[in-house]
């Protein structure tokens, strides 16, 4: 909701008083004798200040340097935003919306292309992320796994090469622990430089492992968790360590600890086909898990004593390349509070309001269950808590019914009915100190209690259409002025009663002067949309409060000027409450003319313009080329590795007589895999039976001597099978009689294995086979010599999860700079019926204004009956997979940095179709997802072209893209055989 011209014109008109601005702050603690660490102001925002800090806890909360801290964290996945300069954008949005911490999983598979090799450069730069979090004054919860199943990653975050090693994962198996120790020490060498205890950064907590399958109450689980704990301590990680079950240490510390919720649901993952969303995608997930849904969960947790609270996730991002778990599609929007395009959503209201409340009302850091209170309407459930130091009373009201409920709350001190919306919740307080005055009761949820300049400021929020009532204890009647049309007030028998309809005119202000205090107070009232335009900010000179813009990123005070930096979406005004001595304001480097209002704020004269129109070009000039030469009988596969192993470390049994055909055993862990089997004589062969094992939506295609045999696809998951990570099938293809001939033959099979299963059952399901499992000939047995080929060695820039094994990928058809002039010109929609792969390329140029942050996506649409899928490559980066007849995703976010918003881009589409329907795509277009005037400076992410470099993982060196890299053959070959070498051509 943008701020109206009426509102700001009216405010500017109240400037005649010309109030001087002064500052002080801090929350009173009340007169009760404190026990233990008393209620008081939280520690200041963290930074890498070079000082030693103490981190402790008691049963109420964390204790930082002797002060109580309620940790209010939002999780983000830097690896799902492969543009490091944009990490700052999301971190700033988390902090501005009330978070004082960020939870960061560090996936093993993203950083480790091969055993013993760990890469923390470029889009994997953990050091940069932790430094940026400290610069943005956010604590960090570090989660290095080694298992990260809750993050919906391929193999739960385990690297692909781990599937072909000895040792049972998530146990104390020595072989597994040897790899784990290397991984954790690689992470810890970076983390130790950023520990808050030593002042090098803001890493405050460290979570080892993930999920509840490994339990410290089980001896085997305890041995494993103890090893992880000891590893961290041996690597000098001295911040508190905790497990997913919320216990500090392995079995707890022996004394009561604060409540920990490591993964409060901030949305939900949606599987292929959209079983969670009813086929409607993440827009539906966000609708059903809206701000009210979030508020119910968060407030219930607070009532349960949770003071270490992490929302998983606050920003989801994109599962680009082969990063995602098998069950989820490319988008990992998650229905989160910040969407995949980095745009704030209305869901942020719950996160923001509670975050700022917990930061500015220290009473909430120490609460005990109090006397039971029942609502007159039993549909309203009430939790009553109290602060033992200040006597403040807190009531958490929850309404699980499908309609709003209004009710009296006997014995609560709240003398008027309270309404809670359908499937919503609300936090109310009585007896709370607001600056130098005392709150008798309120029917609106407090959001902020602070002192800025000469004014105490308290902010109350609620749903649009509700009426907020606030009563202050006042022995002497104060001078009360409404500064907007909506509020009404009365004074009666020692209480000032204020009534305000919410959502009518934006922000409502009431000024209270005199009476029991010489400090003026401003009461602010806002509905959710208005509250999402209010930005508290702490400076060394005291707090500051901004109203109006879509986002406040930072504030710098120099001399008498407050320099504000932030975003504007639509035309809006600007109002700022500033510390004492500040008389001028700039916005994004430009001076703002202001007047001083009766509310003590600086109010802009006029309005700031919104973001300009962003025009996107049509995608034209497509060139196309058919692919899959591997299916042809005469294709030269002599450089491919022989598939001749006889045993495997995988959990899938090797067929009797072998050979092992599992892709992972030959070092091909991600993307498409080709098999070519040579045999003599097809006479008497009636059919070929192919058994395969894949992740969700896996696919198999087969050719005999270049002639299509057919395609098999795994079924679309439903609600019962959406979490199944491994799918197996055996499909039989008839061999036409006229193909049954004497002489040599080639059976070519393309498998899209999708991803590896997670390890939620601690039984190594990530080691289940991917690719072909067995091949049989009906009518007459055949001896077959198999060769296999998958992705080329990963390059250093994009890492191990970007590339697959399509011919075009191996030859660099997806890369900028590839010469496609000999390809034919094509137009969409395509009408060809062909089993196999076709590639399409085009270029486009963008010219987005430098001061505009535009979020741009690629949208594909077609007749849903058409059976094909598309791999999307932008400037060489694999931005995801579109399955036309499964969905539900149609728009793919193109992250700025990889996307050149002021420059030329290369778009390549690899279309895989089964030949049963016309292939596509039909419509391919750029889509503007949102734009704001502001943003952060964006650095270009390297996109290696044909002349770039690739990462030769067996040497750890960069090698020219045109050179031959000799890559070690599978680490485990059959006994007695000398390890061979395979040559993997192409730029990849």
XYZ file of N, CA, C and O in Angstrom, residues 31 129 151 330 422 445 466 560 566:
36
model
N 10.069 -2.740 38.866
C 10.581 -2.630 40.224
C 10.778 -3.964 40.907
O 11.250 -4.008 42.029
N 29.968 -14.547 2.094
C 28.615 -14.506 2.662
C 28.664 -14.150 4.142
O 27.892 -13.298 4.612
N 16.758 -29.181 3.456
C 16.941 -28.161 2.425
C 16.554 -28.655 1.034
O 16.759 -27.947 0.053
N 12.313 -26.962 -10.240
C 13.388 -25.972 -10.208
C 13.128 -24.860 -9.206
O 13.995 -24.524 -8.396
N -10.011 -15.184 11.226
C -10.098 -16.614 10.932
C -8.705 -17.204 10.749
O -7.873 -16.655 10.039
N -1.925 -5.651 18.436
C -0.627 -6.222 18.790
C 0.453 -5.149 18.758
O 0.597 -4.443 17.768
N -10.040 -3.962 11.284
C -10.176 -4.088 12.723
C -10.121 -2.710 13.375
O -9.646 -1.725 12.787
N 24.768 16.679 10.641
C 23.354 16.866 10.969
C 22.433 16.197 9.950
O 21.232 16.462 9.953
N 17.479 3.041 0.175
C 16.406 2.050 0.134
C 15.756 1.976 -1.230
O 16.292 2.459 -2.226
